[in-house]
Short mmCIF file of C-alpha atoms in Angstrom, two decimals:
data_model
loop_
_atom_site.label_atom_id
_atom_site.label_comp_id
_atom_site.label_asym_id
_atom_site.label_seq_id
_atom_site.Cartn_x
_atom_site.Cartn_y
_atom_site.Cartn_z
CA ILE I 1 124.54 112.49 -98.78
CA GLU I 2 122.15 115.13 -97.43
CA LEU I 3 124.95 116.71 -95.38
CA LYS I 4 127.40 116.81 -98.27
CA PRO I 5 125.39 116.66 -101.52
CA ASN I 6 128.49 117.01 -103.73
CA TYR I 7 130.39 114.07 -102.25
CA ALA I 8 131.06 111.83 -105.27
CA ALA I 9 132.45 108.94 -103.23
CA ALA I 10 129.22 108.72 -101.23
CA TYR I 11 127.16 108.37 -104.40
CA ARG I 12 129.61 105.77 -105.72
CA SER I 13 129.34 103.82 -102.46
CA LYS I 14 125.56 104.06 -102.59
CA GLY I 15 125.70 102.70 -106.14
CA ASN I 16 127.92 99.84 -105.01
CA THR I 17 125.47 98.89 -102.27
CA LEU I 18 122.51 99.05 -104.66
CA TYR I 19 124.45 96.94 -107.18
CA GLN I 20 125.16 94.32 -104.50
CA LEU I 21 121.44 94.26 -103.77
CA SER I 22 120.78 93.54 -107.49
CA ARG I 23 119.22 96.97 -107.93
CA SER I 24 121.32 97.86 -110.95
CA GLU I 25 119.01 100.53 -112.37
CA GLU I 26 119.16 102.46 -109.11
CA ALA I 27 122.91 101.86 -108.91
CA LEU I 28 123.26 103.50 -112.32
CA GLU I 29 121.48 106.60 -111.03
CA ALA I 30 123.92 106.84 -108.13
CA TYR I 31 126.93 106.29 -110.41
CA ASN I 32 125.64 108.95 -112.80
CA ARG I 33 125.33 111.43 -109.94
CA SER I 34 128.84 110.56 -108.76
CA LEU I 35 130.20 111.14 -112.27
CA GLU I 36 128.41 114.50 -112.51
CA ILE I 37 130.38 115.57 -109.44
CA ASP I 38 133.67 113.86 -110.35
CA PRO I 39 133.91 112.97 -114.05
CA ASN I 40 137.52 111.78 -113.64
CA CYS I 41 136.98 108.74 -111.42
CA ALA I 42 137.96 105.52 -113.20
CA ILE I 43 136.43 103.35 -110.48
CA THR I 44 132.99 104.89 -110.95
CA TYR I 45 133.11 104.34 -114.72
CA TYR I 46 134.14 100.73 -114.05
CA ASN I 47 131.29 100.21 -111.58
CA LYS I 48 128.82 101.79 -113.99
CA ALA I 49 130.00 99.45 -116.74
CA ASN I 50 129.51 96.45 -114.45
CA ALA I 51 125.95 97.57 -113.68
CA LEU I 52 125.25 98.01 -117.40
CA CYS I 53 126.50 94.46 -118.04
CA ASP I 54 124.19 93.23 -115.31
CA LEU I 55 121.33 94.88 -117.22
CA ASN I 56 122.52 93.21 -120.44
CA LYS I 57 123.55 96.56 -121.96
CA LYS I 58 126.93 95.28 -123.03
CA PRO I 59 127.74 97.70 -125.90
CA GLN I 60 127.08 100.62 -123.53
CA ALA I 61 129.19 98.95 -120.85
CA ILE I 62 132.18 98.79 -123.19
CA ILE I 63 132.04 102.57 -123.56
CA PHE I 64 132.35 103.01 -119.80
CA TYR I 65 135.10 100.39 -119.46
CA ASN I 66 136.92 102.46 -122.09
CA HIS I 67 136.50 105.59 -119.97
CA ALA I 68 137.89 103.72 -116.96
CA THR I 69 140.96 102.50 -118.83
CA GLU I 70 141.56 105.89 -120.46
CA LEU I 71 141.64 107.48 -117.01
CA ASN I 72 143.70 104.64 -115.55
CA PRO I 73 145.71 102.76 -118.22
CA GLY I 74 146.85 100.27 -115.58
CA TYR I 75 143.33 99.25 -114.54
CA ALA I 76 143.68 95.51 -115.13
CA GLU I 77 140.23 94.64 -113.78
CA ALA I 78 138.56 97.07 -116.18
CA PHE I 79 140.46 95.58 -119.12
CA SER I 80 139.53 92.09 -117.96
CA ASN I 81 135.84 92.85 -117.55
CA LYS I 82 135.81 94.60 -120.91
CA GLY I 83 137.39 91.47 -122.39
CA TYR I 84 134.74 89.32 -120.73
CA THR I 85 132.06 91.58 -122.22
CA PHE I 86 133.57 91.28 -125.70
CA TYR I 87 133.68 87.50 -125.19
CA GLU I 88 129.97 87.46 -124.36
CA LEU I 89 129.33 89.43 -127.57
CA GLY I 90 131.34 86.87 -129.58
CA LEU I 91 134.06 89.44 -130.38
CA TYR I 92 137.01 87.20 -129.59
CA HIS I 93 139.84 89.26 -131.10
CA GLN I 94 138.76 92.34 -129.15
CA ALA I 95 138.46 90.19 -126.02
CA LEU I 96 141.97 88.82 -126.55
CA HIS I 97 143.34 92.34 -126.87
CA CYS I 98 141.69 93.31 -123.57
CA PHE I 99 143.03 90.27 -121.70
CA ASN I 100 146.51 91.02 -123.04
CA SER I 101 146.15 94.59 -121.74
CA ALA I 102 145.03 93.26 -118.34
CA ILE I 103 148.06 90.96 -118.21
CA LYS I 104 150.39 93.79 -119.20
CA ALA I 105 148.95 95.96 -116.41
CA LYS I 106 149.00 93.14 -113.82
CA PRO I 107 151.39 90.32 -114.84
CA HIS I 108 150.28 87.93 -112.07
CA TYR I 109 146.55 88.25 -112.82
CA SER I 110 145.73 84.54 -113.11
CA ALA I 111 142.11 85.10 -114.15
CA ALA I 112 143.21 87.19 -117.14
CA TYR I 113 145.46 84.32 -118.26
CA LEU I 114 142.61 81.84 -117.80
CA ASN I 115 140.24 84.00 -119.84
CA LYS I 116 142.90 84.55 -122.50
CA ALA I 117 143.25 80.77 -122.80
CA ILE I 118 139.50 80.39 -123.24
CA ILE I 119 139.56 82.96 -126.05
CA LEU I 120 142.53 81.24 -127.71
CA GLN I 121 140.62 77.98 -127.53
CA GLU I 122 137.66 79.64 -129.27
CA LEU I 123 140.10 80.85 -131.94
CA LYS I 124 141.42 77.26 -132.36
CA LYS I 125 144.97 78.16 -131.25
CA THR I 126 145.50 74.88 -129.42
CA LYS I 127 149.24 74.99 -128.75
CA GLU I 128 149.14 78.52 -127.34
CA THR I 129 145.96 77.68 -125.38
CA LEU I 130 147.70 74.85 -123.52
CA MET I 131 150.68 77.03 -122.69
CA ILE I 132 148.48 79.82 -121.32
CA TYR I 133 146.28 77.41 -119.33
CA THR I 134 149.42 75.97 -117.73
CA HIS I 135 150.62 79.44 -116.82
CA ALA I 136 147.19 80.36 -115.40
CA VAL I 137 147.23 77.26 -113.20
CA GLU I 138 150.75 78.01 -111.98
CA LEU I 139 149.78 81.58 -111.12
CA GLY I 140 146.52 80.48 -109.54
CA GLU I 141 148.36 78.09 -107.26
CA THR I 142 150.79 80.77 -106.09
CA MET I 143 148.77 83.97 -106.33
CA GLY I 144 145.16 82.85 -105.88
CA TYR I 145 142.19 83.51 -108.10
CA ASP I 146 141.54 87.22 -108.48
CA GLY I 147 139.00 87.87 -111.21
CA LYS I 148 136.01 86.80 -113.21
CA GLU I 149 136.07 83.42 -114.91
CA LEU I 150 134.37 82.94 -118.26
#
């Protein structure tokens, strides 16, 4: 970073390492610096949102997941994590919308189907819940698990 102080990817990578070390506050500083240099990087907004969730700053995290999905409308993982965040806040309809967006962006995303089923269960939509769980299991068996489970 000293050799190339305006290298956004280096700050993002530093943030990722700090996040993996459970140093989320410091990770946020690195992500902020990366975004100062490159404000159009969806991955950095996504990573920043994840760090904010880790710090239990979920409403703020949603703002940064939104930035990520605005920059990359096909960012299934960002939609899924935003849905998970809405779920944790008890905002099931918003969560459902996010999981549907994740599935639209990545049709074989088994974790998004699983999380959608959990939301449908919370909303007492039993018949649809069973259908979605079945589909999640079928995808999981063929595609593998590729996301965050509620």
